[in-house]
Tab-separated table of N, CA, C and O in Angstrom:
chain	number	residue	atom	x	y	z
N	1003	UNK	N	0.843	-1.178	0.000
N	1003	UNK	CA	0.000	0.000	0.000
N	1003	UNK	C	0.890	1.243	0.000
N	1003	UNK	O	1.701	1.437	0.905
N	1004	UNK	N	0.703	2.207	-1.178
N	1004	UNK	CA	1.311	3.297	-0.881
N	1004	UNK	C	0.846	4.787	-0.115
N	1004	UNK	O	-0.139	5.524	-0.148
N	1005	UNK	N	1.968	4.761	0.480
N	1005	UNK	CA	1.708	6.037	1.638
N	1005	UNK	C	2.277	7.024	1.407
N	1005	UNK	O	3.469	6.989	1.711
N	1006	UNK	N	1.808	8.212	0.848
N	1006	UNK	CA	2.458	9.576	0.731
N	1006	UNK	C	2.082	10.501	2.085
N	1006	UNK	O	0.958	10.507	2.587
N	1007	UNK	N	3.322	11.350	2.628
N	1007	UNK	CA	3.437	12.772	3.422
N	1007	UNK	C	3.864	13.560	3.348
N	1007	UNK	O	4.985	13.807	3.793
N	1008	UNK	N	3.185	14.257	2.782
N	1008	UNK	CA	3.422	15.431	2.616
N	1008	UNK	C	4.373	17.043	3.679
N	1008	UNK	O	4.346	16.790	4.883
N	1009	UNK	N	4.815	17.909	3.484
N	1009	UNK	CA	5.710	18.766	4.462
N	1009	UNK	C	5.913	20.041	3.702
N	1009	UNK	O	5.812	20.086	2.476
N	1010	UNK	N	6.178	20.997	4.394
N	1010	UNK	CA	7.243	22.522	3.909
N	1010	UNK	C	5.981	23.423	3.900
N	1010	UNK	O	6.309	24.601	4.042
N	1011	UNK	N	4.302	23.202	3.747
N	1011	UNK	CA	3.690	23.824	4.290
N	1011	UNK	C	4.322	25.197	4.965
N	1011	UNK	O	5.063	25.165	5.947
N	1012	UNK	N	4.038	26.040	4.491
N	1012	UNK	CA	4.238	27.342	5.020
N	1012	UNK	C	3.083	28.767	4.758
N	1012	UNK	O	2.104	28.846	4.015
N	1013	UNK	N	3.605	29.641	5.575
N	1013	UNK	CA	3.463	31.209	5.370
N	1013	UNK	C	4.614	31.734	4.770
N	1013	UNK	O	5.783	31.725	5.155
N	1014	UNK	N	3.975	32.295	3.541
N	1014	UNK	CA	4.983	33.074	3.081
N	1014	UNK	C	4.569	34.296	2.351
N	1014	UNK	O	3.360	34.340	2.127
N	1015	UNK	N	5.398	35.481	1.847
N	1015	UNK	CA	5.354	37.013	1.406
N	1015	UNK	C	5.162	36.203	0.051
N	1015	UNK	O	5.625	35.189	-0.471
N	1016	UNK	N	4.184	37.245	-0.255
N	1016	UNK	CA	4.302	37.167	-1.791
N	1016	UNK	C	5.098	37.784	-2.917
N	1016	UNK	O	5.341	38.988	-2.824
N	1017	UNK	N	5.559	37.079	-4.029
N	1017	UNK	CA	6.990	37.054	-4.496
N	1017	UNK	C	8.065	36.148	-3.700
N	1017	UNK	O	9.256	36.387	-3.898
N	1018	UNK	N	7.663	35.031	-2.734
N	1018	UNK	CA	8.401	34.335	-1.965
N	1018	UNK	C	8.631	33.124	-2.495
N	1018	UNK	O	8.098	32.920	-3.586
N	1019	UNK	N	9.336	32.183	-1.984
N	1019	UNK	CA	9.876	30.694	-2.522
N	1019	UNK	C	9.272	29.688	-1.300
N	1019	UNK	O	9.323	29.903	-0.089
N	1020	UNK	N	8.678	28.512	-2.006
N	1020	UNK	CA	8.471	27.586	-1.053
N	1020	UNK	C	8.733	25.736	-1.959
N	1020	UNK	O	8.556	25.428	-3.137
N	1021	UNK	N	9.187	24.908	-0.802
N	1021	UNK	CA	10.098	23.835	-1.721
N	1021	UNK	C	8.672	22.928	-0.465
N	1021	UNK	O	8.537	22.943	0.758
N	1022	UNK	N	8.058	22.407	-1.349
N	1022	UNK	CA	6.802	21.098	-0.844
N	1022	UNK	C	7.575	19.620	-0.762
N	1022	UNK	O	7.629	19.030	-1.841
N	1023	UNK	N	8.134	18.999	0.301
N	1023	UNK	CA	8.322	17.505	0.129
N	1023	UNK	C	6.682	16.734	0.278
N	1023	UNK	O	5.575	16.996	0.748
N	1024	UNK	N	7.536	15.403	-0.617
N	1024	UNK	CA	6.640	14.230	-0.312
N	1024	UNK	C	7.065	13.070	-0.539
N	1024	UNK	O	7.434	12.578	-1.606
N	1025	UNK	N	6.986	12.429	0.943
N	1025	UNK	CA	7.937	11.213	1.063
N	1025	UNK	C	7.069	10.115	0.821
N	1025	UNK	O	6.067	9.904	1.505
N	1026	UNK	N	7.523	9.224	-0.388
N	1026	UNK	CA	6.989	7.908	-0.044
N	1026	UNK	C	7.226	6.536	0.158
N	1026	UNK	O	8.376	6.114	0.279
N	1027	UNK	N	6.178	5.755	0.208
N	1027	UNK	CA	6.617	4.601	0.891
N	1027	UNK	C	5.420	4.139	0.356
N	1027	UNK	O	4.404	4.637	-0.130
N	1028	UNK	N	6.031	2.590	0.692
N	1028	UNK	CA	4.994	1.249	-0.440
N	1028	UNK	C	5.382	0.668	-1.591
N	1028	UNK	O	6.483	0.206	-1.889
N	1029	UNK	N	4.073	0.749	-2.404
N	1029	UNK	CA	4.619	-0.254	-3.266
N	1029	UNK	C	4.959	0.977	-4.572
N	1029	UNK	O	4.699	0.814	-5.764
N	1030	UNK	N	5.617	2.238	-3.936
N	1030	UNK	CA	5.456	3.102	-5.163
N	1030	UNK	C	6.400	2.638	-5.867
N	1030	UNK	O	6.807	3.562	-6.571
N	1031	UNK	N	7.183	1.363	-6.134
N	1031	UNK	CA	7.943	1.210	-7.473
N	1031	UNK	C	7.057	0.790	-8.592
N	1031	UNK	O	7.555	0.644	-9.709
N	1032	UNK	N	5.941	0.606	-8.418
N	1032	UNK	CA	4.908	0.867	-9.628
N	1032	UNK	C	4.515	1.772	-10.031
N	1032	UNK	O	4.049	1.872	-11.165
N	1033	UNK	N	4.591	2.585	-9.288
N	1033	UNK	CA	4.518	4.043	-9.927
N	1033	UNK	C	4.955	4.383	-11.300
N	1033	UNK	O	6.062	4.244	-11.820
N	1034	UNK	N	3.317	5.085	-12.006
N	1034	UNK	CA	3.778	5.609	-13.262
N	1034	UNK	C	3.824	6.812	-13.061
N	1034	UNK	O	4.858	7.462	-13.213
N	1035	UNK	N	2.832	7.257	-12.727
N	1035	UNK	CA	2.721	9.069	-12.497
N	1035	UNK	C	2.561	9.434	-11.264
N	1035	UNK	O	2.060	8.746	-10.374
N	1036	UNK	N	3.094	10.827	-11.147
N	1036	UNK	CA	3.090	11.544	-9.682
N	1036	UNK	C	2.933	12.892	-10.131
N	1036	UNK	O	3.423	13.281	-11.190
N	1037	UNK	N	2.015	13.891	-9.073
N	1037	UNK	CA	1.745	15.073	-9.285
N	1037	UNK	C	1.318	15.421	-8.019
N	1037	UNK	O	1.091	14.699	-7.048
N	1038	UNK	N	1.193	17.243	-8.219
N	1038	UNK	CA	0.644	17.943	-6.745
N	1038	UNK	C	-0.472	18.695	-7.534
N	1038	UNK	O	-0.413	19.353	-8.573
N	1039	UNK	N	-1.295	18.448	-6.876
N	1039	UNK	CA	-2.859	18.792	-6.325
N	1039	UNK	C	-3.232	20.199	-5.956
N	1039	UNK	O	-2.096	20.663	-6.046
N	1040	UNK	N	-3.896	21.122	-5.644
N	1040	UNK	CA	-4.241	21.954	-4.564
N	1040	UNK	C	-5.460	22.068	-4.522
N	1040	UNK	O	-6.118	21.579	-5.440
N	1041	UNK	N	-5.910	22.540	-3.771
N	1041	UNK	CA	-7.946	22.908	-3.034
N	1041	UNK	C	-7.725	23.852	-2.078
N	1041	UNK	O	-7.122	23.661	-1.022
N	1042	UNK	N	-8.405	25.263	-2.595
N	1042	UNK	CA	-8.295	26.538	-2.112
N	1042	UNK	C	-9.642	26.408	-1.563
N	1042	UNK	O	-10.334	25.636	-2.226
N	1043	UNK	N	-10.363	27.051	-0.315
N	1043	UNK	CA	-11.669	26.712	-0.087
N	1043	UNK	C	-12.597	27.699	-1.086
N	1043	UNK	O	-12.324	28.854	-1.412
N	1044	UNK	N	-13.992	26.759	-1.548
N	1044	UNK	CA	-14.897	26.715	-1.904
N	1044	UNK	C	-14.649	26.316	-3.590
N	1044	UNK	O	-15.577	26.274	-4.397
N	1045	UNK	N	-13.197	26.033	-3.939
N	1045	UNK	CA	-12.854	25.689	-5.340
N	1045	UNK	C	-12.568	24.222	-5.261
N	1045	UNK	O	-12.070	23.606	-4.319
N	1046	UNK	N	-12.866	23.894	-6.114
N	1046	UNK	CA	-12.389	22.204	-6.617
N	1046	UNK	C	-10.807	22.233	-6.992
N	1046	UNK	O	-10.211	23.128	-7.592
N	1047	UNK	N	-10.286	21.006	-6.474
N	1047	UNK	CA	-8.951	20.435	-6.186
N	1047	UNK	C	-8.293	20.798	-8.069
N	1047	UNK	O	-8.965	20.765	-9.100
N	1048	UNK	N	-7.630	20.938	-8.000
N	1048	UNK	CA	-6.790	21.204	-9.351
N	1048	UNK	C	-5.731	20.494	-9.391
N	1048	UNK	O	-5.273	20.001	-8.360
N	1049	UNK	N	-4.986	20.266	-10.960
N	1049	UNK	CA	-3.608	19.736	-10.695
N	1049	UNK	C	-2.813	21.161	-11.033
N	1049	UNK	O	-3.201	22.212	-11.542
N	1050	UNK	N	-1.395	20.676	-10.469
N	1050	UNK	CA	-0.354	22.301	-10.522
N	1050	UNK	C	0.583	21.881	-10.835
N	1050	UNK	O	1.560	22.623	-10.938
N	1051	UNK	N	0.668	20.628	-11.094
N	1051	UNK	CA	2.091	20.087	-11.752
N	1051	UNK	C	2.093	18.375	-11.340
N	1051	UNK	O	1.932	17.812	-10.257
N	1052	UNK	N	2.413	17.718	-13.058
N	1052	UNK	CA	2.298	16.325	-13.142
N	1052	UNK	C	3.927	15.931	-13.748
N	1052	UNK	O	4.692	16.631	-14.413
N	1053	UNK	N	4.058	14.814	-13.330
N	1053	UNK	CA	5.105	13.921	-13.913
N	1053	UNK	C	4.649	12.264	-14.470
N	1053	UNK	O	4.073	11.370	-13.848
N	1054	UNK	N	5.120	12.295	-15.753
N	1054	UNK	CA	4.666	10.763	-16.367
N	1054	UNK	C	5.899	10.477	-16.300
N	1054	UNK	O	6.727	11.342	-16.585
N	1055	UNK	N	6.281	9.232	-15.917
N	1055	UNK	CA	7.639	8.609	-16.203
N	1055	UNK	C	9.284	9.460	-15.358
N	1055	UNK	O	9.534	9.934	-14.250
N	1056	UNK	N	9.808	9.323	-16.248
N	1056	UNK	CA	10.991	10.122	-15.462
N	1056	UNK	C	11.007	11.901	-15.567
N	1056	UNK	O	11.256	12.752	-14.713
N	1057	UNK	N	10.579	12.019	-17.183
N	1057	UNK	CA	11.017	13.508	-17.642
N	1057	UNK	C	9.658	14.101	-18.135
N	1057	UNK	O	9.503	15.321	-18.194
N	1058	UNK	N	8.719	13.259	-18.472
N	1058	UNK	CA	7.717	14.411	-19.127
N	1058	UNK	C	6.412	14.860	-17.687
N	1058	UNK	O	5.605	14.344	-16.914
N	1059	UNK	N	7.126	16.465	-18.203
N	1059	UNK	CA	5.867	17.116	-16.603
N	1059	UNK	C	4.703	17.878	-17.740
N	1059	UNK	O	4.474	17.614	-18.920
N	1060	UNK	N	4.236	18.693	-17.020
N	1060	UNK	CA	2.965	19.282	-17.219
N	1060	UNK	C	2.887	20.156	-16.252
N	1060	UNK	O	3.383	20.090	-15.127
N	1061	UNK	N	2.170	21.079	-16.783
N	1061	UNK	CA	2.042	22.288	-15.826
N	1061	UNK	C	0.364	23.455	-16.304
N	1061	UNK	O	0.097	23.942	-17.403
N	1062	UNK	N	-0.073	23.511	-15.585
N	1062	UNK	CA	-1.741	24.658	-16.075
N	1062	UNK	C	-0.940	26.162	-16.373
N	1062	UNK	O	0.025	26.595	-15.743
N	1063	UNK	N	-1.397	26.587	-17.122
N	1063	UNK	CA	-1.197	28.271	-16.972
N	1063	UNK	C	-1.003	29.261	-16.164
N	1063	UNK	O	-0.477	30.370	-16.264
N	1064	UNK	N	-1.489	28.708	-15.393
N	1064	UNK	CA	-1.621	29.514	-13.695
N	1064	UNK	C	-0.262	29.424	-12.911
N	1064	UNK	O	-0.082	30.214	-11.984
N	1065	UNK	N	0.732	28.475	-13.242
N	1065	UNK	CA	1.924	28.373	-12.197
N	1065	UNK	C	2.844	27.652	-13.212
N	1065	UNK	O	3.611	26.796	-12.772
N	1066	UNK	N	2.825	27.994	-14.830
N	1066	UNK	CA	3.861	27.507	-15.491
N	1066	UNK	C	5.251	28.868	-15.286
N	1066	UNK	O	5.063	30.081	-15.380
N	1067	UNK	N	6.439	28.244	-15.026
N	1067	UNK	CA	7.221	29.311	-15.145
N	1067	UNK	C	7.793	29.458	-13.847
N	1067	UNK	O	8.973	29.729	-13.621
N	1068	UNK	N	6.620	29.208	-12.749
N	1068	UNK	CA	6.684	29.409	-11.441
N	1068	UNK	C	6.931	28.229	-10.277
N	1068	UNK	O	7.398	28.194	-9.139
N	1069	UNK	N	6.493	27.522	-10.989
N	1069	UNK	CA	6.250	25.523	-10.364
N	1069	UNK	C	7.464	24.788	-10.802
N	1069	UNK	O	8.131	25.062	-11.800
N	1070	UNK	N	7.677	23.861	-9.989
N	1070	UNK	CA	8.576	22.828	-10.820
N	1070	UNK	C	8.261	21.711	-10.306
N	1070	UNK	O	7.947	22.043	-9.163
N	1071	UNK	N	8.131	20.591	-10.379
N	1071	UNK	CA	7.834	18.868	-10.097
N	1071	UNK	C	9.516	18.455	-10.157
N	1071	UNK	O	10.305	18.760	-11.051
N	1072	UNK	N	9.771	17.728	-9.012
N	1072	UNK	CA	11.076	17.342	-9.087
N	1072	UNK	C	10.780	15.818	-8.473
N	1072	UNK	O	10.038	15.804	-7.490
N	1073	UNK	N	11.188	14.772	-8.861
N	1073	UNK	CA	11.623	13.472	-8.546
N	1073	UNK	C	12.430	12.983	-8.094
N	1073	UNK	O	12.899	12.525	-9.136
N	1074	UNK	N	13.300	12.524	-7.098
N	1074	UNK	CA	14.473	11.804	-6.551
N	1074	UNK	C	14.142	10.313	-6.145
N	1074	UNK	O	13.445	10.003	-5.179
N	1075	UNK	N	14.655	9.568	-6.893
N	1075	UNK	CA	14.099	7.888	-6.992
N	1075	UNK	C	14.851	7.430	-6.133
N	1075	UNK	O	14.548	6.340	-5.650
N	1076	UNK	N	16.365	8.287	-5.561
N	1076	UNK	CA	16.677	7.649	-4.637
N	1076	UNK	C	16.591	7.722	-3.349
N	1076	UNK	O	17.401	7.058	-2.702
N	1077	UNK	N	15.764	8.402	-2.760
N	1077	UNK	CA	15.020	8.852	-1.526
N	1077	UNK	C	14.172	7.599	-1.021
N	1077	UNK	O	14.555	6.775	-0.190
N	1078	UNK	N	12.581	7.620	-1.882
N	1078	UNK	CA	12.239	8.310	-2.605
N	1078	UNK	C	11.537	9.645	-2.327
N	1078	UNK	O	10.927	9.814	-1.272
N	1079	UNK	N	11.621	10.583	-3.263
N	1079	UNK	CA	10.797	11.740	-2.408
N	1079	UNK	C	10.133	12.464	-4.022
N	1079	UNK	O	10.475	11.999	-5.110
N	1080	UNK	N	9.415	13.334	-3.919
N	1080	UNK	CA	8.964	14.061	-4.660
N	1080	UNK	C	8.249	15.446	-4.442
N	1080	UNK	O	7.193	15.599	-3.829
N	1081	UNK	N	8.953	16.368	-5.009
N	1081	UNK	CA	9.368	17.797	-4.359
N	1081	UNK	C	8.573	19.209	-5.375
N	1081	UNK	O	8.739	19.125	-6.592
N	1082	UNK	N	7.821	20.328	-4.879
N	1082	UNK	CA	7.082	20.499	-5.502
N	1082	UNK	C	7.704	22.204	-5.167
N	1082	UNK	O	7.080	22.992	-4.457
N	1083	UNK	N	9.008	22.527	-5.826
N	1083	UNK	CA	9.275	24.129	-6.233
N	1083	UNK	C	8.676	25.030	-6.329
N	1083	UNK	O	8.528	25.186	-7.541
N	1084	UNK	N	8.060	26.000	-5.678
N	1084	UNK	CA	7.309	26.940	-6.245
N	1084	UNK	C	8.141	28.648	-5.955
N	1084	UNK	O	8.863	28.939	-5.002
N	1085	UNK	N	7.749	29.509	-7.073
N	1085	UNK	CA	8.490	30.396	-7.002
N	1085	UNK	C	7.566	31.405	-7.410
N	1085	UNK	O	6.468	31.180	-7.918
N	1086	UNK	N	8.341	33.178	-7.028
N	1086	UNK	CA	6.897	33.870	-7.087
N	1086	UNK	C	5.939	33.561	-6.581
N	1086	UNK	O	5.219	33.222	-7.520
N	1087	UNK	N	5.333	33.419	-5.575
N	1087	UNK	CA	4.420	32.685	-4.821
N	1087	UNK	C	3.441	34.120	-5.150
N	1087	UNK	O	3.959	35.236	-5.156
N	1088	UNK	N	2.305	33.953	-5.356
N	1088	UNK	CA	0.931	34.956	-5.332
N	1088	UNK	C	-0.282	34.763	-4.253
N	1088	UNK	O	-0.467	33.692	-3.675
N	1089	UNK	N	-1.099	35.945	-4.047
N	1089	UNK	CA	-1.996	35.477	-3.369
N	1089	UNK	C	-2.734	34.007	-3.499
N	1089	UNK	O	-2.880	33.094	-2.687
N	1090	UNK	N	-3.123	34.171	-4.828
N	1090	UNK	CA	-4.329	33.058	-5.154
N	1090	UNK	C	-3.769	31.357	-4.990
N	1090	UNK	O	-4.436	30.323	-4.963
N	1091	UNK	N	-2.385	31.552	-4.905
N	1091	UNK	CA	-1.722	30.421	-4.809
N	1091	UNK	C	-1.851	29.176	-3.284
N	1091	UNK	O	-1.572	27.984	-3.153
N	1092	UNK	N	-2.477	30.352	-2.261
N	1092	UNK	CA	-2.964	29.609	-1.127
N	1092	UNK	C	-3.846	28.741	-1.447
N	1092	UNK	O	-4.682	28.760	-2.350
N	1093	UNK	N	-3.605	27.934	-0.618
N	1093	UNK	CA	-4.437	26.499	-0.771
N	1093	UNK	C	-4.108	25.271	0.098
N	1093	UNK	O	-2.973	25.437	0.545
N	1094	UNK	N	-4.571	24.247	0.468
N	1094	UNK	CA	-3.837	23.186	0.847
N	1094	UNK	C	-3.149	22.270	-0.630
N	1094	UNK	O	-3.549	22.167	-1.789
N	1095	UNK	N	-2.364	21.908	-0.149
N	1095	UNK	CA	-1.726	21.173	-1.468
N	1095	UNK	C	-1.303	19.506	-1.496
N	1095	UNK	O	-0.397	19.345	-0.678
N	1096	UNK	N	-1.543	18.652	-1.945
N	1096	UNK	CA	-1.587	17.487	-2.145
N	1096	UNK	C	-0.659	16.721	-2.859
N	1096	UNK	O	-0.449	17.113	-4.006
N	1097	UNK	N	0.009	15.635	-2.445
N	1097	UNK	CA	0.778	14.889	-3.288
N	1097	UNK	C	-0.119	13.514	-3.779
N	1097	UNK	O	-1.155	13.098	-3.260
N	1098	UNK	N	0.605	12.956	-4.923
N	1098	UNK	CA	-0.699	12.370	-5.755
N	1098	UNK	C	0.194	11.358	-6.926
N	1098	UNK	O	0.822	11.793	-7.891
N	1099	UNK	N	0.054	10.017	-6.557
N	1099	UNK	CA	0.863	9.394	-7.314
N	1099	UNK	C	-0.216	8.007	-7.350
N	1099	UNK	O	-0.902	7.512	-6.456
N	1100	UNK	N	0.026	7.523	-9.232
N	1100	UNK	CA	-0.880	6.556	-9.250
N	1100	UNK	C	0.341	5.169	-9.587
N	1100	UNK	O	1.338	5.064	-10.302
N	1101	UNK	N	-0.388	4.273	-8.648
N	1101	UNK	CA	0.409	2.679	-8.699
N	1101	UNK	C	-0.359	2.130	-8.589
N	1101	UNK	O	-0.789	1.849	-7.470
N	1102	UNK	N	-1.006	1.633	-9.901
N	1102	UNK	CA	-2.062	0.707	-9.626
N	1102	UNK	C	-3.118	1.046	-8.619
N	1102	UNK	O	-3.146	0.616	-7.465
N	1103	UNK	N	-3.966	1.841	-9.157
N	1103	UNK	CA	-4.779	2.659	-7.833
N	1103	UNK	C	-4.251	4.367	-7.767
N	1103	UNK	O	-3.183	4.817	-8.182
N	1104	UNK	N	-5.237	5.015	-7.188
N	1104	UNK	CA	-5.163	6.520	-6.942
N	1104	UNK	C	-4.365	6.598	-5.552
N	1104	UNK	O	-4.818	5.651	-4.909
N	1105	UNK	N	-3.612	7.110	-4.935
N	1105	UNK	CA	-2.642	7.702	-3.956
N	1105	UNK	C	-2.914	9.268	-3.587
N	1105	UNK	O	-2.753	10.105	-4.476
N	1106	UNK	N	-3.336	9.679	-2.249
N	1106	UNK	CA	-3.126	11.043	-2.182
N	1106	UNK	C	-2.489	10.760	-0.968
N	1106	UNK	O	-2.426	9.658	-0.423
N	1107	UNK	N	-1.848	12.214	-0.435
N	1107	UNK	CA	-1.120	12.257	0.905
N	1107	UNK	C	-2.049	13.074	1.398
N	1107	UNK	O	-2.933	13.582	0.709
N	1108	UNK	N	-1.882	13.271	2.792
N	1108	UNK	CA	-3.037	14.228	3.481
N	1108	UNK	C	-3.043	15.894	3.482
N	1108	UNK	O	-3.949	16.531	4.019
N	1109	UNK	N	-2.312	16.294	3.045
N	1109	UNK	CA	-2.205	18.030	2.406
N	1109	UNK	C	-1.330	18.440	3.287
N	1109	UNK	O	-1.156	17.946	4.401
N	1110	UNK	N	-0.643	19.534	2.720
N	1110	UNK	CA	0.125	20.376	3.417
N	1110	UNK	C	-0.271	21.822	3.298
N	1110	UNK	O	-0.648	21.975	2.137
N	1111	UNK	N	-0.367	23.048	4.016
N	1111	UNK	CA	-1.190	24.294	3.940
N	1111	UNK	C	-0.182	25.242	3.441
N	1111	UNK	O	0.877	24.840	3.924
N	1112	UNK	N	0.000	26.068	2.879
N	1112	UNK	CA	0.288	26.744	2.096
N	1112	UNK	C	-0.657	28.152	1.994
N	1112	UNK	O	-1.788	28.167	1.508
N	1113	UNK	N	0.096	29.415	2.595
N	1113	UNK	CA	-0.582	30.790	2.642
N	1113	UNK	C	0.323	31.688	2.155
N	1113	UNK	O	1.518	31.507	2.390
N	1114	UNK	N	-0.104	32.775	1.415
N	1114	UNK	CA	0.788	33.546	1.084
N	1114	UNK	C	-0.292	34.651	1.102
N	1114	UNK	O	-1.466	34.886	0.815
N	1115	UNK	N	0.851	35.189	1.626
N	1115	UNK	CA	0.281	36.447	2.408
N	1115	UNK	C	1.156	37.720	2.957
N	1115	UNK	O	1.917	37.661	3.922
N	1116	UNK	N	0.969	38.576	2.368
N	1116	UNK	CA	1.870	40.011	3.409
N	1116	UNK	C	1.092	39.937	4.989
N	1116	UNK	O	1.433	40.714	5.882
């Protein structure tokens, strides 16, 4: 069974940097894809950045430029860059990897804010 946890949750200024871990464990060597999530209240959960395989990511309009999806297979961990941080960018944020079955971790909070 795979178990993602999420961390780095913060407050931060806007125009600020924040680096999201997510450690996992299980059977994620089946893992094909991994991505982070977010759900701002009263909006539906979004993706903000996907990884298929080793190298091909994805990114929405909203945080291309600004996001990065990073992978370390030898951890394992999976790490979610964000830069320029904006208001609207608050949210709780989610790690999200499919192995045979859907995977979420339990969120990490994320505010940006003067």
């Amino acid at each position: 069974q795979v178990r993602l946890v999420e961390s780095g949750g913060d407050l931060v200024q806007p125009g600020g940097s924040l680096k999201l871990s997510c450690a996992a464990s299980g059977g994620i060597i089946m893992a094909s894809s991994w991505g982070w999530f977010r759900q701002a209240p009263g909006k539906s959960r979004e993706m903000v950045a996907s990884l298929q395989g080793q190298f091909d990511t994805s990114y929405p309009d909203s945080v291309k430029g600004r996001f990065t999806i990073i992978r370390d297979n030898a951890k394992p961990m999976v790490y979610l860059q964000m830069d320029d941080l904006k208001p609207d960018d608050t949210a709780v944020y989610y790690c999200y990897c499919y192995a045979n079955g859907h995977f979420w971790g339990q969120g990490t909070q994320v505010t940006v804010s003067s």
